[in-house]
Tab-separated table of C-alpha atoms in Angstrom:
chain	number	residue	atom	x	y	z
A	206	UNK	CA	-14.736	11.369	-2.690
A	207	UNK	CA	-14.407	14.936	-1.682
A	208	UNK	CA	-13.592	17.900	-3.913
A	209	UNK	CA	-11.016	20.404	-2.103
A	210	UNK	CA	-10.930	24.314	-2.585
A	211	UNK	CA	-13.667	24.160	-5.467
A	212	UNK	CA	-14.944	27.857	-6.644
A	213	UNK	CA	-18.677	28.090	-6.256
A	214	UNK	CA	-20.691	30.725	-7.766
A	215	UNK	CA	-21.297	33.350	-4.719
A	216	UNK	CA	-20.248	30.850	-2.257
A	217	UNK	CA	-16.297	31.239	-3.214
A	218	UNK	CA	-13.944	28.771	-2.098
A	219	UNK	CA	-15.420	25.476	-0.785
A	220	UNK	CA	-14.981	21.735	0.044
A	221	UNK	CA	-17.719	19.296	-0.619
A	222	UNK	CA	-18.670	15.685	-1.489
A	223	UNK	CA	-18.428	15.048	-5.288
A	224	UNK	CA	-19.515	11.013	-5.290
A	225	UNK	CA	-20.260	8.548	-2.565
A	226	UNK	CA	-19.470	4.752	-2.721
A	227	UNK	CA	-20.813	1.564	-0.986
A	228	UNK	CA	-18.885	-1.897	-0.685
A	229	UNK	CA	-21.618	-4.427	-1.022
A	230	UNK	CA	-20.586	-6.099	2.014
A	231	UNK	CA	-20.997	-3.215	4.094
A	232	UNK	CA	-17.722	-3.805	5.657
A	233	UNK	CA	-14.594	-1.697	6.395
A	234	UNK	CA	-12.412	-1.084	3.106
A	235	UNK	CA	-8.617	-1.380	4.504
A	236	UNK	CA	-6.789	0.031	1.291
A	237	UNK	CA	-7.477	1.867	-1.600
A	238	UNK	CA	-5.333	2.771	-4.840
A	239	UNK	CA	-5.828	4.509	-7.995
A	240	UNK	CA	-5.556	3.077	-11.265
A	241	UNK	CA	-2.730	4.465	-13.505
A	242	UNK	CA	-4.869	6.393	-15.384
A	243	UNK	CA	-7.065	7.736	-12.654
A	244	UNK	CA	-10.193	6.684	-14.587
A	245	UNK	CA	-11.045	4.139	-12.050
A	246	UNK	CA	-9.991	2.798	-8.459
A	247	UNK	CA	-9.818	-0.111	-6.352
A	248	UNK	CA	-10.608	-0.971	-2.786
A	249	UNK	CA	-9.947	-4.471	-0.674
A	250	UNK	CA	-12.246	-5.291	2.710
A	251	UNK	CA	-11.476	-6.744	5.736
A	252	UNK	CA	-13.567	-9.525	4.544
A	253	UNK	CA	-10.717	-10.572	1.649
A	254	UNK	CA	-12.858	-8.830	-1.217
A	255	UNK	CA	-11.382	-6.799	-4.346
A	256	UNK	CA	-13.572	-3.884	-5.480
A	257	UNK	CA	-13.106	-1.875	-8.916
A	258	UNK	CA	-14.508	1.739	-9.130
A	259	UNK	CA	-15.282	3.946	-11.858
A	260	UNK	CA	-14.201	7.258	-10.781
A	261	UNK	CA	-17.642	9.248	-11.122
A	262	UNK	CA	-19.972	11.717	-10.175
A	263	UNK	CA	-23.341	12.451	-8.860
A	264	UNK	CA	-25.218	11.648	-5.952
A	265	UNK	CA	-25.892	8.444	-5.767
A	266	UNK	CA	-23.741	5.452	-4.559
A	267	UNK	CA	-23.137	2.995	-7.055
A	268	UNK	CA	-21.648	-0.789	-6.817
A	269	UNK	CA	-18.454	-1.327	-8.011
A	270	UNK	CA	-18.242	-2.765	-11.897
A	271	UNK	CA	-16.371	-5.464	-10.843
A	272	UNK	CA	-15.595	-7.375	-7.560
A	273	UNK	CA	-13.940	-10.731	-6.588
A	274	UNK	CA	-13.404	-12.515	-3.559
A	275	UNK	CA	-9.365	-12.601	-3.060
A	276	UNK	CA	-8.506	-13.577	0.838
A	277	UNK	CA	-11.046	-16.038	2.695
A	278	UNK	CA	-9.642	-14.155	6.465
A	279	UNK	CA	-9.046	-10.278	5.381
A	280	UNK	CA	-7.643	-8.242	2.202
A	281	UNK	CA	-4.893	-6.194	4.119
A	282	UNK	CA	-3.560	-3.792	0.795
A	283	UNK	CA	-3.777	-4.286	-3.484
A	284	UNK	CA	-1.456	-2.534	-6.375
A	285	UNK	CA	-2.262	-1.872	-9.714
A	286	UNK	CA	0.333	-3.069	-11.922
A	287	UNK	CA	1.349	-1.826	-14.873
A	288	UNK	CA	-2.372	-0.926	-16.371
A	289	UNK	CA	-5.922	-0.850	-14.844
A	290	UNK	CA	-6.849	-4.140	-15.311
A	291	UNK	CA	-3.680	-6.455	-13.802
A	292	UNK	CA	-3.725	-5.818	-9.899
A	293	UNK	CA	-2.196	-7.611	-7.029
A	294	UNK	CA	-3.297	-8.386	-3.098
A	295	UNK	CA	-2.492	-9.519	-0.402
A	296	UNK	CA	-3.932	-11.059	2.704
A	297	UNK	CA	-4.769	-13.820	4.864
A	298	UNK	CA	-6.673	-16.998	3.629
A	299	UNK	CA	-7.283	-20.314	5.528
A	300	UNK	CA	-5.882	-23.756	4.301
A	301	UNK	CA	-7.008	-24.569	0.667
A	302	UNK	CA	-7.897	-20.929	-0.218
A	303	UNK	CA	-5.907	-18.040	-2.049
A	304	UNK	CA	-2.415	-17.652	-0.870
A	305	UNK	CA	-1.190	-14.488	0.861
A	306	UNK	CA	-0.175	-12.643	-2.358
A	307	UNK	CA	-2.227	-12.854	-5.741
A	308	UNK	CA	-2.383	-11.493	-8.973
A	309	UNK	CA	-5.432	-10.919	-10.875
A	310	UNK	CA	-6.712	-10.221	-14.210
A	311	UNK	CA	-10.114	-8.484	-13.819
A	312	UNK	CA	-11.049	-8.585	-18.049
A	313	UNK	CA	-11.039	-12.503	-17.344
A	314	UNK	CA	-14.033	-14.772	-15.507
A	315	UNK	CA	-13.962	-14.614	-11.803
A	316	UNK	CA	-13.300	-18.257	-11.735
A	317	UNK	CA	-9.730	-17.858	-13.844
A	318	UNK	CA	-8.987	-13.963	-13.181
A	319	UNK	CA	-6.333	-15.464	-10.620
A	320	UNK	CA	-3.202	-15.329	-12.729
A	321	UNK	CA	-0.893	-16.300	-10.464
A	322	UNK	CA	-0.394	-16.888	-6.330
A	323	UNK	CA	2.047	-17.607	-3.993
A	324	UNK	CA	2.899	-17.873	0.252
A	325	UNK	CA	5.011	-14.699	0.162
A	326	UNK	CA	4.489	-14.285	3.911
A	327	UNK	CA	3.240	-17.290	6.463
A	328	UNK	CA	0.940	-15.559	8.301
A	329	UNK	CA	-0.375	-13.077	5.719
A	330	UNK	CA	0.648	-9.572	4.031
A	331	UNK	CA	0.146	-6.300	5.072
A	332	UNK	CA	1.239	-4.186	2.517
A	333	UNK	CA	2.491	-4.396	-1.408
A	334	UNK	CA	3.789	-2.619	-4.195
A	335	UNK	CA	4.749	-2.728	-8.517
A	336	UNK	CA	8.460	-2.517	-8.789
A	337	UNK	CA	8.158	-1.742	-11.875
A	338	UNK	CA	11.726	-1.218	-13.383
A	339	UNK	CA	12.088	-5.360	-12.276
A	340	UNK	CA	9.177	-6.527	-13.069
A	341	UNK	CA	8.535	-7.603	-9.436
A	342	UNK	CA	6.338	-7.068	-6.538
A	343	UNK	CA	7.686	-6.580	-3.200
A	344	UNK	CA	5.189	-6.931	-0.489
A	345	UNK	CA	5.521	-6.428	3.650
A	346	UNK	CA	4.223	-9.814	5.988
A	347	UNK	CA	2.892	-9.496	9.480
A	348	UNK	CA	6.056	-10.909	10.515
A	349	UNK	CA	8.318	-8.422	9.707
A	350	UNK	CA	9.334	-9.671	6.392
A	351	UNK	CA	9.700	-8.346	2.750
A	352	UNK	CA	9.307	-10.619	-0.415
A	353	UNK	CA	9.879	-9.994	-3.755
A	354	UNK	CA	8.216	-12.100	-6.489
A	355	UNK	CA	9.362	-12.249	-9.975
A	356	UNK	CA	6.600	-11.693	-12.379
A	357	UNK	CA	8.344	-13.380	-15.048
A	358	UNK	CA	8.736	-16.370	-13.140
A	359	UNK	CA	5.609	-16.517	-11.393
A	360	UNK	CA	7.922	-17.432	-7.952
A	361	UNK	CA	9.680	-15.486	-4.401
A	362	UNK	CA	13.062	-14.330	-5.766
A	363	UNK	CA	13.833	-13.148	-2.241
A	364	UNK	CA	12.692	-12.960	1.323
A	365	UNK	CA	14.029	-11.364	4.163
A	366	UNK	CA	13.204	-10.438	7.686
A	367	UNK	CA	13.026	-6.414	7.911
A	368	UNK	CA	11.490	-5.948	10.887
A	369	UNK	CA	10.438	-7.457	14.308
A	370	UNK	CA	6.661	-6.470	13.965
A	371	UNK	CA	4.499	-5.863	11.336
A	372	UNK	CA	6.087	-4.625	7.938
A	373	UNK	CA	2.955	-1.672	7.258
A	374	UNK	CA	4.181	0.224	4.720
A	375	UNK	CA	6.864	0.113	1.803
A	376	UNK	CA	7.856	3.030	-0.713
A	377	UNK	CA	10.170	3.310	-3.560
A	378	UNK	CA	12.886	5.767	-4.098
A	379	UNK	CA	12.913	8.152	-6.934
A	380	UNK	CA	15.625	6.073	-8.395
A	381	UNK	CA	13.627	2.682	-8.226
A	382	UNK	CA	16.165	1.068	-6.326
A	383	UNK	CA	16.104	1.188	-3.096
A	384	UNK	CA	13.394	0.897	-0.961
A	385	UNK	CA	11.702	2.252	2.358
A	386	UNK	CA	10.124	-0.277	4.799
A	387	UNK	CA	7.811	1.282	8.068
A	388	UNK	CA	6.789	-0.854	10.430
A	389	UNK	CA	4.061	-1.568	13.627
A	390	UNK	CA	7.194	-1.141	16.089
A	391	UNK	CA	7.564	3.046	14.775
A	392	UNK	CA	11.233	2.048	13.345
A	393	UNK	CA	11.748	2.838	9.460
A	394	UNK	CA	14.589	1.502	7.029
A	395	UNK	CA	15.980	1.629	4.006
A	396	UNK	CA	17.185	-1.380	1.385
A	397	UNK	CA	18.995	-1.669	-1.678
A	398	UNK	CA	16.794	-4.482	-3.276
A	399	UNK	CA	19.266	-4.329	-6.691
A	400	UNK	CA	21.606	-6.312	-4.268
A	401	UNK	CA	22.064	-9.994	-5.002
A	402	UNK	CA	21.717	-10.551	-1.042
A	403	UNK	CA	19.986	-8.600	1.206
A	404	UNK	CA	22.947	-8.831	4.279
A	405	UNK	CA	21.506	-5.343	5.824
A	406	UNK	CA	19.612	-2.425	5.659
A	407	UNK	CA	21.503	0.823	4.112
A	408	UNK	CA	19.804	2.947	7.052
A	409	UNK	CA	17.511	3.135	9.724
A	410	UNK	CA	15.293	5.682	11.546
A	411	UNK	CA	14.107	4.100	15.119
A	412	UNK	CA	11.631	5.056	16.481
A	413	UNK	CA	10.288	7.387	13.701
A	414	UNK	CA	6.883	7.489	15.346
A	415	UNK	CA	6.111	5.959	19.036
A	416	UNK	CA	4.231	3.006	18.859
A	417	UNK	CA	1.135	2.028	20.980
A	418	UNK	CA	-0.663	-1.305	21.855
A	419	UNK	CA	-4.314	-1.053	21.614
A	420	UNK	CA	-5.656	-2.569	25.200
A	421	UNK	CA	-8.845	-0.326	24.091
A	422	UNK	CA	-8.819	-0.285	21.140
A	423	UNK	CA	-10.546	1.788	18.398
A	424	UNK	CA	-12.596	1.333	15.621
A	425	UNK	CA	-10.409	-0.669	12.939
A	426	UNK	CA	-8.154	-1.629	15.713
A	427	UNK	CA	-7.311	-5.077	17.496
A	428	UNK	CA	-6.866	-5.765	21.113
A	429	UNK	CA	-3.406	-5.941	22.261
A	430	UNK	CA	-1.787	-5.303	18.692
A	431	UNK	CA	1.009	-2.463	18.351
A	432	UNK	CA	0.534	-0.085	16.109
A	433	UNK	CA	3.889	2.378	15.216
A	434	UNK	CA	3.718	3.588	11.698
A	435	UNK	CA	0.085	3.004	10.091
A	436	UNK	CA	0.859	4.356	6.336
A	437	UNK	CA	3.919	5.902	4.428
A	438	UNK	CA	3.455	7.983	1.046
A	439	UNK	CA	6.005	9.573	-1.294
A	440	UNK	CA	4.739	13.458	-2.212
A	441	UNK	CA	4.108	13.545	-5.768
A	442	UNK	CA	3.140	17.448	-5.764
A	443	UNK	CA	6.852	18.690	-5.540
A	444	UNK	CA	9.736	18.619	-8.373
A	445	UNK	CA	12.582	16.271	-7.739
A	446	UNK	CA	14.199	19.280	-10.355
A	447	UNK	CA	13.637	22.114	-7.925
A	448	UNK	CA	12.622	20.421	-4.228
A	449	UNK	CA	14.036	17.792	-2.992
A	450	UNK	CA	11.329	14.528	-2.848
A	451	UNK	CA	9.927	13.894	0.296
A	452	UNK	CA	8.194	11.136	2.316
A	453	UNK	CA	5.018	11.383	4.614
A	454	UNK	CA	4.145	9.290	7.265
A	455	UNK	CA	1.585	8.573	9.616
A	456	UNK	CA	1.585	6.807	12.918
A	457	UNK	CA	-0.417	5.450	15.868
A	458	UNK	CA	1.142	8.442	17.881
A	459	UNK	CA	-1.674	10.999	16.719
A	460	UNK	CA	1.516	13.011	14.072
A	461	UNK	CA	2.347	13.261	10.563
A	462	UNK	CA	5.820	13.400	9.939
A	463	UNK	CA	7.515	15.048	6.756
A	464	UNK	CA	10.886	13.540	5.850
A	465	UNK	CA	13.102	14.772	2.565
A	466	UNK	CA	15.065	12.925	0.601
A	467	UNK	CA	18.810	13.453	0.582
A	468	UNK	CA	21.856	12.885	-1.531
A	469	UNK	CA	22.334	8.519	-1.956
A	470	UNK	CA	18.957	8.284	-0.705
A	471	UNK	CA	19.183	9.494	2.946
A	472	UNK	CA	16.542	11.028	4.641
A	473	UNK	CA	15.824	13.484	7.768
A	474	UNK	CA	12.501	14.580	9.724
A	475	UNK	CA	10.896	17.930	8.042
């Protein structure tokens, strides 16, 4: 965790290390989220595990308080949702194991934390998200697809096929209605998910970032997978009063794009 434009007694302005963290595994952590309150955080591995953080610090590099094993193949991305104890995952398990989305209960045993589960996506989920004004979460599948699963009814109120490559990414609008899918292939779009069917996208930016297959690939990349747009943020720093809201987003082509929202929800390239 680093500390950013910190004033140190006759040093001035400086950026340092305030806490260090180790997974137990020792593997590579492939999301991490805050908790609500910012008290703590969580992390999920590419070896399907859920770690919870207390936000800390010091020098030395605690274990997490809490840690469960979620996916038996990987833990692609976890929400928290609604408080810092109820968060969801998803992933890729083999036959018999979790499903592809979960939701967990960290207060209770490891053996009952799972709350509820369900094959959102057939060959596992990339990327999810609390929608909370529904009570829903609507998570992205390495097929392209988007789900949304009812909390109340523990079940997939809708599934749809976004995109023709990896759904990576999803953000909410300001008004909590529509949403913004990016995927592997660079293209990003935009859905009303209020509507009782999902016949179409509202809008689409192609090509938003170029995409590029990994035939050498790096370090947390796969041979032969395309990679377009890796991760997608809304800026909380600026007023929606004042500044328009804006969306940042990252891709395999090496730039980070600013776009801002406009009026119905539109957006253009900062």
């Amino acid at each position: 965790c680093w500390q950013f434009g910190q004033t140190i007694q006759g040093r001035g302005l400086q950026d340092h290390v305030r806490a260090q963290y180790r997974l137990p595994s020792g593997g590579s952590v492939s999301s991490l989220r805050f908790s609500p309150c910012g008290e703590q955080f969580g992390s999920v591995d590419l070896g399907g595990s859920l770690c919870l953080w207390r936000f800390q610090n010091g020098a030395d590099m605690p274990l997490p308080f809490s840690r469960l094993q979620c996916h038996s193949k990987r833990a692609s991305d976890l929400c928290f949702v609604g408080s810092s104890i109820v968060l969801a995952t998803v992933g890729a398990s083999g036959s018999g194991a979790v499903r592809s989305l979960g939701l967990w209960d960290v207060l209770l045993p490891p053996s009952q934390a799972l709350v509820a589960a369900c094959d959102a996506h057939d060959d596992g989920g990339c990327c999810v998200i609390h929608w909370a004004e529904q009570a829903s979460l609507v998570s992205g599948g390495m097929r392209g697809d988007i789900s949304v699963f009812d909390l109340r009814q523990r079940r997939v109120r809708t599934r749809f096929n976004a995109h023709t490559l990896a759904t990576r990414s999803l953000v909410f609008s300001d008004t909590g209605r529509h949403c913004f899918s990016a995927s592997a292939n660079g293209d990003m779009k935009l859905w009303d998910l209020s509507a009782q069917e999902n016949t179409g996208h509202t809008a689409q930016w192609l090509r938003a970032h170029e995409p590029h297959t990994m035939l050498h690939p790096l370090a947390g990349t796969t041979l032969g997978r395309t990679y377009g747009i890796n991760s997608m943020v809304k800026d909380d720093s600026v007023s929606s009063s004042v500044d328009p809201p804006r969306l940042l987003t990252a891709g395999a082509d090496g730039k980070l794009n600013m776009w801002l929202y406009l009026a119905k929800d539109a957006v253009c390239p900062e």
